[in-house]
Coordinates of C-alpha atoms in Angstrom, one line a residue:
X1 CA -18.6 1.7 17.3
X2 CA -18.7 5.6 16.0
X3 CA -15.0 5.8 17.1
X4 CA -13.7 2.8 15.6
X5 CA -15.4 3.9 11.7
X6 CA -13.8 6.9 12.8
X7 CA -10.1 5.1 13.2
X8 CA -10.8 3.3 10.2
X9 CA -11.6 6.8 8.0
X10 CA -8.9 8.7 9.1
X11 CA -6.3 5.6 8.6
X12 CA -8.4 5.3 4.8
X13 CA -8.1 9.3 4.1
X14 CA -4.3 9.1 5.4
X15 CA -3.3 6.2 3.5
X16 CA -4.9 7.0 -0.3
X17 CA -3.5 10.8 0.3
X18 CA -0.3 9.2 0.7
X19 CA -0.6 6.7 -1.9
X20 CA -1.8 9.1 -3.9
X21 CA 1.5 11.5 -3.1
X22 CA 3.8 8.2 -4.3
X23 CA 2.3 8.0 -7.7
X24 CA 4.2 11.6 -8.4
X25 CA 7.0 10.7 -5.3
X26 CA 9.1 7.9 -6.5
X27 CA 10.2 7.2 -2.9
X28 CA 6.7 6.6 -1.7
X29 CA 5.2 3.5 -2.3
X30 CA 1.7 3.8 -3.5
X31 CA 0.6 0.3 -3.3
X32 CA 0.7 -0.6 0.0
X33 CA -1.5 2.6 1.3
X34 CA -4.0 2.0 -1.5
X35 CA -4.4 -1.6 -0.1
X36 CA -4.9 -0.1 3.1
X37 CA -6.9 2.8 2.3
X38 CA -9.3 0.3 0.3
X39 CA -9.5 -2.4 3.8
X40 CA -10.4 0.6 6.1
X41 CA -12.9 2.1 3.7
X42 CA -14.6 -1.2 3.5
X43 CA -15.0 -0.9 7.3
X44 CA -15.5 2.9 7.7
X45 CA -17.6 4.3 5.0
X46 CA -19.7 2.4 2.0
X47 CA -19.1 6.1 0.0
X48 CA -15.5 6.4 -0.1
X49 CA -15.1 2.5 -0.4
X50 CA -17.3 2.4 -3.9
X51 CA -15.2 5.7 -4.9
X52 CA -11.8 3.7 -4.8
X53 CA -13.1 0.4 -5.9
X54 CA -14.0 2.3 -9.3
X55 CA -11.6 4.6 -9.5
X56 CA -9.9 4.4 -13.0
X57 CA -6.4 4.4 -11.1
X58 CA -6.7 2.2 -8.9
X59 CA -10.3 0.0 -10.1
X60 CA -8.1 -2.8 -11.7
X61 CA -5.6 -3.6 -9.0
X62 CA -8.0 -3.1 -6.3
X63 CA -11.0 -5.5 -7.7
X64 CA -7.7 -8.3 -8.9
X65 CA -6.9 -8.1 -5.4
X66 CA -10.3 -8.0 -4.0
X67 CA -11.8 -11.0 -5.9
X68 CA -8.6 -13.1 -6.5
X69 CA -6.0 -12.1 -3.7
X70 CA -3.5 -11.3 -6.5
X71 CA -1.3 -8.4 -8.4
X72 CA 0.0 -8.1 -11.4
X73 CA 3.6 -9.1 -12.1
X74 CA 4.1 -5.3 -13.0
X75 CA 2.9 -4.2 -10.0
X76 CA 4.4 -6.0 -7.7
X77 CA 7.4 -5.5 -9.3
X78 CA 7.2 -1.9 -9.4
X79 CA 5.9 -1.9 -5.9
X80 CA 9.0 -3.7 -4.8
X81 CA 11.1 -1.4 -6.2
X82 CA 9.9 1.5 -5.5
X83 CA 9.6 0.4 -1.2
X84 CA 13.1 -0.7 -1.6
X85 CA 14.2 2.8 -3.1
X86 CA 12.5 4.8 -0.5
X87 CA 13.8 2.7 2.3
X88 CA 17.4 2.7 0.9
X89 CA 17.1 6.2 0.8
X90 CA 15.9 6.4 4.7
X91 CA 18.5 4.2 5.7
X92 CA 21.4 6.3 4.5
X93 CA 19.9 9.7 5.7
X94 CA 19.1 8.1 9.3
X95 CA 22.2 8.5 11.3
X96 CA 21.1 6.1 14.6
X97 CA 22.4 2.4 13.5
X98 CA 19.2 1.0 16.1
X99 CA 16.9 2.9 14.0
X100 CA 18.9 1.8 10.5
X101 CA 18.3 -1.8 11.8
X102 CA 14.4 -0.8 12.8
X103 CA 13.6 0.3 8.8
X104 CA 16.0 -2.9 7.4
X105 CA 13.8 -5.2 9.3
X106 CA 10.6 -3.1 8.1
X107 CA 12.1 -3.8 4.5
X108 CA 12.3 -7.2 4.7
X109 CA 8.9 -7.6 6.3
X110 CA 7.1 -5.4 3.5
X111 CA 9.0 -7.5 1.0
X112 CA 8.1 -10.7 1.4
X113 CA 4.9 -9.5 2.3
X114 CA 4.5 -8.3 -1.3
X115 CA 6.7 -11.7 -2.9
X116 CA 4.2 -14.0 -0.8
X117 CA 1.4 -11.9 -3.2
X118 CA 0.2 -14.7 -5.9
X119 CA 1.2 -13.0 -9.4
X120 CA -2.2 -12.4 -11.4
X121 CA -2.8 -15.1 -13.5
X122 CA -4.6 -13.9 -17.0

Protein backbone atom coordinates (compact mmCIF):
# COMPACT_ATOMS: atom_id res chain seq x y z
CA UNK A 1 0.00 0.00 0.00
CA UNK A 2 3.15 2.37 1.00
CA UNK A 3 4.29 1.99 -2.62
CA UNK A 4 1.18 2.68 -4.38
CA UNK A 5 0.59 6.45 -2.11
CA UNK A 6 4.00 6.60 -3.21
CA UNK A 7 3.04 6.24 -7.22
CA UNK A 8 0.27 8.40 -6.59
CA UNK A 9 2.66 11.36 -4.85
CA UNK A 10 5.15 11.41 -7.26
CA UNK A 11 2.53 11.30 -10.31
CA UNK A 12 0.66 14.40 -7.94
CA UNK A 13 4.20 16.41 -7.46
CA UNK A 14 4.97 15.69 -11.30
CA UNK A 15 1.84 16.76 -12.60
CA UNK A 16 1.05 20.23 -10.57
CA UNK A 17 5.04 21.10 -11.28
CA UNK A 18 4.17 20.77 -14.72
CA UNK A 19 0.96 22.34 -14.64
CA UNK A 20 2.30 24.81 -12.85
CA UNK A 21 5.26 25.33 -15.60
CA UNK A 22 2.18 25.80 -18.35
CA UNK A 23 0.61 28.64 -16.66
CA UNK A 24 3.95 30.77 -17.76
CA UNK A 25 4.66 28.03 -20.95
CA UNK A 26 2.00 28.55 -23.45
CA UNK A 27 2.68 25.20 -24.93
CA UNK A 28 1.99 23.29 -21.84
CA UNK A 29 -1.32 22.70 -20.87
CA UNK A 30 -1.97 23.33 -17.31
CA UNK A 31 -5.38 21.83 -16.91
CA UNK A 32 -5.01 18.53 -17.52
CA UNK A 33 -1.95 17.93 -14.86
CA UNK A 34 -3.84 20.03 -12.29
CA UNK A 35 -6.78 17.54 -12.69
CA UNK A 36 -4.41 14.87 -12.32
CA UNK A 37 -2.31 16.17 -9.69
CA UNK A 38 -5.68 16.97 -7.61
CA UNK A 39 -6.97 12.81 -8.30
CA UNK A 40 -3.54 11.39 -7.05
CA UNK A 41 -3.34 13.80 -4.13
CA UNK A 42 -6.72 12.70 -3.08
CA UNK A 43 -5.29 9.08 -2.98
CA UNK A 44 -1.63 9.83 -1.78
CA UNK A 45 -1.63 12.51 0.84
CA UNK A 46 -4.65 14.40 2.74
CA UNK A 47 -1.77 17.46 3.06
CA UNK A 48 -1.00 18.23 -0.31
CA UNK A 49 -4.71 17.40 -1.50
CA UNK A 50 -6.30 20.26 1.01
CA UNK A 51 -3.28 22.58 -0.35
CA UNK A 52 -4.53 22.38 -4.03
CA UNK A 53 -8.17 22.16 -3.26
CA UNK A 54 -7.70 25.86 -1.64
CA UNK A 55 -5.30 27.08 -3.60
CA UNK A 56 -6.31 30.56 -4.93
CA UNK A 57 -5.16 29.41 -8.55
CA UNK A 58 -6.57 26.58 -8.88
CA UNK A 59 -9.53 26.48 -5.70
CA UNK A 60 -12.40 27.40 -8.22
CA UNK A 61 -11.80 25.01 -11.11
CA UNK A 62 -10.86 22.26 -8.86
CA UNK A 63 -13.92 22.38 -6.33
CA UNK A 64 -16.47 23.09 -9.92
CA UNK A 65 -15.03 20.05 -11.00
CA UNK A 66 -14.92 18.20 -7.87
CA UNK A 67 -18.54 18.81 -6.78
CA UNK A 68 -20.29 19.22 -10.27
CA UNK A 69 -17.98 17.32 -12.91
CA UNK A 70 -17.87 20.63 -14.84
CA UNK A 71 -15.40 23.63 -16.29
CA UNK A 72 -15.96 26.79 -17.13
CA UNK A 73 -16.53 27.69 -20.82
CA UNK A 74 -13.30 29.76 -20.50
CA UNK A 75 -11.39 27.10 -19.36
CA UNK A 76 -12.09 24.67 -21.39
CA UNK A 77 -11.75 26.79 -24.06
CA UNK A 78 -8.39 27.91 -23.23
CA UNK A 79 -7.47 24.43 -22.32
CA UNK A 80 -8.26 23.41 -25.76
CA UNK A 81 -6.28 25.70 -27.17
CA UNK A 82 -3.58 25.76 -25.61
CA UNK A 83 -3.17 21.34 -25.90
CA UNK A 84 -3.81 21.92 -29.54
CA UNK A 85 -0.86 24.62 -29.77
CA UNK A 86 1.53 22.54 -27.90
CA UNK A 87 0.80 19.49 -29.91
CA UNK A 88 0.81 21.30 -33.27
CA UNK A 89 3.99 22.50 -32.27
CA UNK A 90 5.37 18.67 -31.42
CA UNK A 91 4.01 17.43 -34.58
CA UNK A 92 6.06 19.68 -36.83
CA UNK A 93 9.31 19.41 -34.82
CA UNK A 94 8.90 15.37 -34.67
CA UNK A 95 10.46 14.15 -37.87
CA UNK A 96 9.16 10.13 -37.58
CA UNK A 97 5.57 10.17 -39.44
CA UNK A 98 4.58 6.84 -36.90
CA UNK A 99 5.35 9.05 -34.01
CA UNK A 100 3.48 12.33 -35.84
CA UNK A 101 0.41 9.81 -36.07
CA UNK A 102 1.06 8.65 -32.19
CA UNK A 103 0.71 12.61 -30.85
CA UNK A 104 -2.44 13.28 -33.63
CA UNK A 105 -4.22 10.39 -32.10
CA UNK A 106 -3.16 11.70 -28.43
CA UNK A 107 -4.79 15.09 -29.75
CA UNK A 108 -7.82 13.85 -30.57
CA UNK A 109 -8.20 11.68 -27.53
CA UNK A 110 -7.42 14.77 -25.01
CA UNK A 111 -9.87 16.78 -27.11
CA UNK A 112 -12.85 15.21 -26.81
CA UNK A 113 -11.95 14.23 -23.59
CA UNK A 114 -12.09 17.88 -22.57
CA UNK A 115 -15.49 18.71 -25.22
CA UNK A 116 -17.25 15.59 -23.48
CA UNK A 117 -16.56 18.08 -20.13
CA UNK A 118 -20.20 19.55 -19.20
CA UNK A 119 -19.66 23.55 -19.46
CA UNK A 120 -20.22 25.04 -15.86
CA UNK A 121 -23.60 26.12 -15.62
CA UNK A 122 -23.96 29.44 -13.26
Amino acid sequence: MALKRGLFLLIGLTSVTLGTIGIVVPLLPTVPFILLAAYCFARSSDRLHNWLMTHPWFSEALNNWQTKRALSKKLKKRAMIMTTLSFVVSIMIVPLVWVKVMLFSMLCGLLLFLWRIPDLTE
